[in-house]
Amino acid sequence: MDVFLWILQVILAAVFLTLGLVKAVVPMEKLKKAMDWTAEMPAKKVRIIGSLESLGGFGLFFPGLYPISNLVIPISALGLAIIMLLAAIINFKRGDRGELQTNILLLVATAFVATARFYLYL
């Protein structure tokens, strides 16, 4: 189970680091073309979301490499699950079903990692 969790965490970390850094550093005009939902939100909010996703991605992977608190990984996964839940709500209200499916998939995966790691650590 631990090997499966690590594989899942590495995949999720890559996804969230990539998407988070894109939202945090790409100019807003380019983001608005690629992610149309960003046109409906203030730039500051998009940058904060990107930063939180990036931090969550780091939190899924790097604490396992170094002797940092064992609770960082499940807390990071829980935070990302909350972000994906909120993203799913926004995409549901917008009627964007494709993005909604992606949000739900990432929500389930991050919630699974959070639950499994809390169970293993506590």
PDB file of C-alpha atoms in Angstrom:
ATOM      1  CA  MET A   1       0.000   0.000   0.000  1.00  0.00           C
ATOM      2  CA  ASP A   2       2.842   2.363   0.838  1.00  0.00           C
ATOM      3  CA  VAL A   3       4.383   1.962  -2.641  1.00  0.00           C
ATOM      4  CA  PHE A   4       1.029   2.688  -4.299  1.00  0.00           C
ATOM      5  CA  LEU A   5       0.588   5.794  -2.150  1.00  0.00           C
ATOM      6  CA  TRP A   6       4.038   7.064  -3.082  1.00  0.00           C
ATOM      7  CA  ILE A   7       3.380   6.554  -6.793  1.00  0.00           C
ATOM      8  CA  LEU A   8       0.064   8.400  -6.464  1.00  0.00           C
ATOM      9  CA  GLN A   9       1.693  11.181  -4.438  1.00  0.00           C
ATOM     10  CA  VAL A  10       4.436  11.694  -7.036  1.00  0.00           C
ATOM     11  CA  ILE A  11       1.848  11.901  -9.831  1.00  0.00           C
ATOM     12  CA  LEU A  12      -0.318  14.319  -7.849  1.00  0.00           C
ATOM     13  CA  ALA A  13       2.715  16.390  -6.871  1.00  0.00           C
ATOM     14  CA  ALA A  14       3.707  16.715 -10.533  1.00  0.00           C
ATOM     15  CA  VAL A  15       0.171  17.747 -11.503  1.00  0.00           C
ATOM     16  CA  PHE A  16      -0.243  20.317  -8.738  1.00  0.00           C
ATOM     17  CA  LEU A  17       3.275  21.722  -9.045  1.00  0.00           C
ATOM     18  CA  THR A  18       2.815  22.193 -12.791  1.00  0.00           C
ATOM     19  CA  LEU A  19      -0.677  23.676 -12.650  1.00  0.00           C
ATOM     20  CA  GLY A  20       0.108  25.745  -9.585  1.00  0.00           C
ATOM     21  CA  LEU A  21       3.248  27.272 -11.040  1.00  0.00           C
ATOM     22  CA  VAL A  22       1.419  28.051 -14.280  1.00  0.00           C
ATOM     23  CA  LYS A  23      -1.279  29.915 -12.366  1.00  0.00           C
ATOM     24  CA  ALA A  24       1.287  31.659 -10.199  1.00  0.00           C
ATOM     25  CA  VAL A  25       3.724  32.922 -12.842  1.00  0.00           C
ATOM     26  CA  VAL A  26       2.192  32.937 -16.347  1.00  0.00           C
ATOM     27  CA  PRO A  27       0.928  36.395 -17.411  1.00  0.00           C
ATOM     28  CA  MET A  28      -2.809  36.791 -16.864  1.00  0.00           C
ATOM     29  CA  GLU A  29      -3.547  37.480 -20.532  1.00  0.00           C
ATOM     30  CA  LYS A  30      -2.125  34.087 -21.514  1.00  0.00           C
ATOM     31  CA  LEU A  31      -3.903  32.402 -18.619  1.00  0.00           C
ATOM     32  CA  LYS A  32      -7.249  33.872 -19.666  1.00  0.00           C
ATOM     33  CA  LYS A  33      -6.831  32.283 -23.101  1.00  0.00           C
ATOM     34  CA  ALA A  34      -5.843  28.874 -21.725  1.00  0.00           C
ATOM     35  CA  MET A  35      -8.105  28.770 -18.643  1.00  0.00           C
ATOM     36  CA  ASP A  36     -11.252  30.749 -19.288  1.00  0.00           C
ATOM     37  CA  TRP A  37     -12.356  30.648 -15.637  1.00  0.00           C
ATOM     38  CA  THR A  38      -9.438  32.937 -14.765  1.00  0.00           C
ATOM     39  CA  ALA A  39     -11.161  35.767 -16.637  1.00  0.00           C
ATOM     40  CA  GLU A  40     -13.948  35.673 -14.038  1.00  0.00           C
ATOM     41  CA  MET A  41     -11.621  35.991 -11.036  1.00  0.00           C
ATOM     42  CA  PRO A  42      -9.305  38.720  -9.859  1.00  0.00           C
ATOM     43  CA  ALA A  43      -5.664  38.122 -10.780  1.00  0.00           C
ATOM     44  CA  LYS A  44      -4.634  38.149  -7.119  1.00  0.00           C
ATOM     45  CA  LYS A  45      -7.012  35.289  -6.334  1.00  0.00           C
ATOM     46  CA  VAL A  46      -5.706  33.214  -9.270  1.00  0.00           C
ATOM     47  CA  ARG A  47      -2.122  33.794  -8.082  1.00  0.00           C
ATOM     48  CA  ILE A  48      -3.045  32.724  -4.535  1.00  0.00           C
ATOM     49  CA  ILE A  49      -4.722  29.553  -5.815  1.00  0.00           C
ATOM     50  CA  GLY A  50      -1.637  28.760  -7.890  1.00  0.00           C
ATOM     51  CA  SER A  51       0.669  29.355  -4.948  1.00  0.00           C
ATOM     52  CA  LEU A  52      -1.416  27.132  -2.666  1.00  0.00           C
ATOM     53  CA  GLU A  53      -1.506  24.362  -5.272  1.00  0.00           C
ATOM     54  CA  SER A  54       2.280  24.575  -5.659  1.00  0.00           C
ATOM     55  CA  LEU A  55       2.827  24.438  -1.898  1.00  0.00           C
ATOM     56  CA  GLY A  56       0.465  21.474  -1.661  1.00  0.00           C
ATOM     57  CA  GLY A  57       2.363  19.711  -4.435  1.00  0.00           C
ATOM     58  CA  PHE A  58       5.636  20.216  -2.565  1.00  0.00           C
ATOM     59  CA  GLY A  59       3.959  19.005   0.620  1.00  0.00           C
ATOM     60  CA  LEU A  60       2.912  15.733  -1.013  1.00  0.00           C
ATOM     61  CA  PHE A  61       6.427  14.722  -1.910  1.00  0.00           C
ATOM     62  CA  PHE A  62       9.321  16.490  -0.221  1.00  0.00           C
ATOM     63  CA  PRO A  63       8.487  15.758   3.455  1.00  0.00           C
ATOM     64  CA  GLY A  64       8.878  12.065   2.655  1.00  0.00           C
ATOM     65  CA  LEU A  65      12.448  12.634   1.484  1.00  0.00           C
ATOM     66  CA  TYR A  66      13.567  14.500   4.578  1.00  0.00           C
ATOM     67  CA  PRO A  67      12.922  13.886   8.270  1.00  0.00           C
ATOM     68  CA  ILE A  68      10.134  16.453   8.574  1.00  0.00           C
ATOM     69  CA  SER A  69       6.898  15.899  10.492  1.00  0.00           C
ATOM     70  CA  ASN A  70       4.918  12.939   9.194  1.00  0.00           C
ATOM     71  CA  LEU A  71       1.734  14.993   9.257  1.00  0.00           C
ATOM     72  CA  VAL A  72       2.833  17.388   6.487  1.00  0.00           C
ATOM     73  CA  ILE A  73       1.878  14.946   3.708  1.00  0.00           C
ATOM     74  CA  PRO A  74      -1.703  14.216   4.820  1.00  0.00           C
ATOM     75  CA  ILE A  75      -2.319  17.861   5.723  1.00  0.00           C
ATOM     76  CA  SER A  76      -1.088  18.920   2.275  1.00  0.00           C
ATOM     77  CA  ALA A  77      -3.320  16.306   0.636  1.00  0.00           C
ATOM     78  CA  LEU A  78      -6.293  17.487   2.693  1.00  0.00           C
ATOM     79  CA  GLY A  79      -5.648  21.099   1.696  1.00  0.00           C
ATOM     80  CA  LEU A  80      -5.490  20.127  -1.972  1.00  0.00           C
ATOM     81  CA  ALA A  81      -8.703  18.120  -1.610  1.00  0.00           C
ATOM     82  CA  ILE A  82     -10.424  21.229  -0.219  1.00  0.00           C
ATOM     83  CA  ILE A  83      -9.110  23.311  -3.138  1.00  0.00           C
ATOM     84  CA  MET A  84     -10.419  20.699  -5.595  1.00  0.00           C
ATOM     85  CA  LEU A  85     -13.804  20.625  -3.852  1.00  0.00           C
ATOM     86  CA  LEU A  86     -14.095  24.389  -4.198  1.00  0.00           C
ATOM     87  CA  ALA A  87     -12.931  24.198  -7.829  1.00  0.00           C
ATOM     88  CA  ALA A  88     -15.569  21.527  -8.517  1.00  0.00           C
ATOM     89  CA  ILE A  89     -18.282  23.749  -7.044  1.00  0.00           C
ATOM     90  CA  ILE A  90     -17.188  26.681  -9.198  1.00  0.00           C
ATOM     91  CA  ASN A  91     -17.034  24.559 -12.356  1.00  0.00           C
ATOM     92  CA  PHE A  92     -20.438  23.017 -11.579  1.00  0.00           C
ATOM     93  CA  LYS A  93     -21.960  26.491 -11.276  1.00  0.00           C
ATOM     94  CA  ARG A  94     -20.279  27.516 -14.543  1.00  0.00           C
ATOM     95  CA  GLY A  95     -21.567  24.388 -16.305  1.00  0.00           C
ATOM     96  CA  ASP A  96     -18.057  23.306 -17.263  1.00  0.00           C
ATOM     97  CA  ARG A  97     -18.450  19.518 -17.127  1.00  0.00           C
ATOM     98  CA  GLY A  98     -14.983  18.657 -18.503  1.00  0.00           C
ATOM     99  CA  GLU A  99     -13.205  20.613 -15.792  1.00  0.00           C
ATOM    100  CA  LEU A 100     -15.662  19.267 -13.225  1.00  0.00           C
ATOM    101  CA  GLN A 101     -14.652  15.675 -14.006  1.00  0.00           C
ATOM    102  CA  THR A 102     -10.980  16.553 -13.604  1.00  0.00           C
ATOM    103  CA  ASN A 103     -11.693  18.321 -10.302  1.00  0.00           C
ATOM    104  CA  ILE A 104     -13.604  15.318  -8.967  1.00  0.00           C
ATOM    105  CA  LEU A 105     -10.839  12.902 -10.011  1.00  0.00           C
ATOM    106  CA  LEU A 106      -8.194  15.028  -8.278  1.00  0.00           C
ATOM    107  CA  LEU A 107     -10.489  15.468  -5.249  1.00  0.00           C
ATOM    108  CA  VAL A 108     -10.905  11.707  -4.857  1.00  0.00           C
ATOM    109  CA  ALA A 109      -7.176  11.051  -5.318  1.00  0.00           C
ATOM    110  CA  THR A 110      -6.071  13.706  -2.818  1.00  0.00           C
ATOM    111  CA  ALA A 111      -8.745  12.689  -0.297  1.00  0.00           C
ATOM    112  CA  PHE A 112      -7.565   9.071  -0.623  1.00  0.00           C
ATOM    113  CA  VAL A 113      -3.939  10.082   0.034  1.00  0.00           C
ATOM    114  CA  ALA A 114      -4.977  12.244   2.998  1.00  0.00           C
ATOM    115  CA  THR A 115      -7.086   9.461   4.540  1.00  0.00           C
ATOM    116  CA  ALA A 116      -4.509   6.745   3.976  1.00  0.00           C
ATOM    117  CA  ARG A 117      -1.598   8.821   5.280  1.00  0.00           C
ATOM    118  CA  PHE A 118      -3.530   9.987   8.353  1.00  0.00           C
ATOM    119  CA  TYR A 119      -4.380   6.349   9.039  1.00  0.00           C
ATOM    120  CA  LEU A 120      -0.758   5.230   8.581  1.00  0.00           C
ATOM    121  CA  TYR A 121       0.713   8.022  10.716  1.00  0.00           C
ATOM    122  CA  LEU A 122      -1.784   8.052  13.575  1.00  0.00           C
TER     123      LEU A 122
END
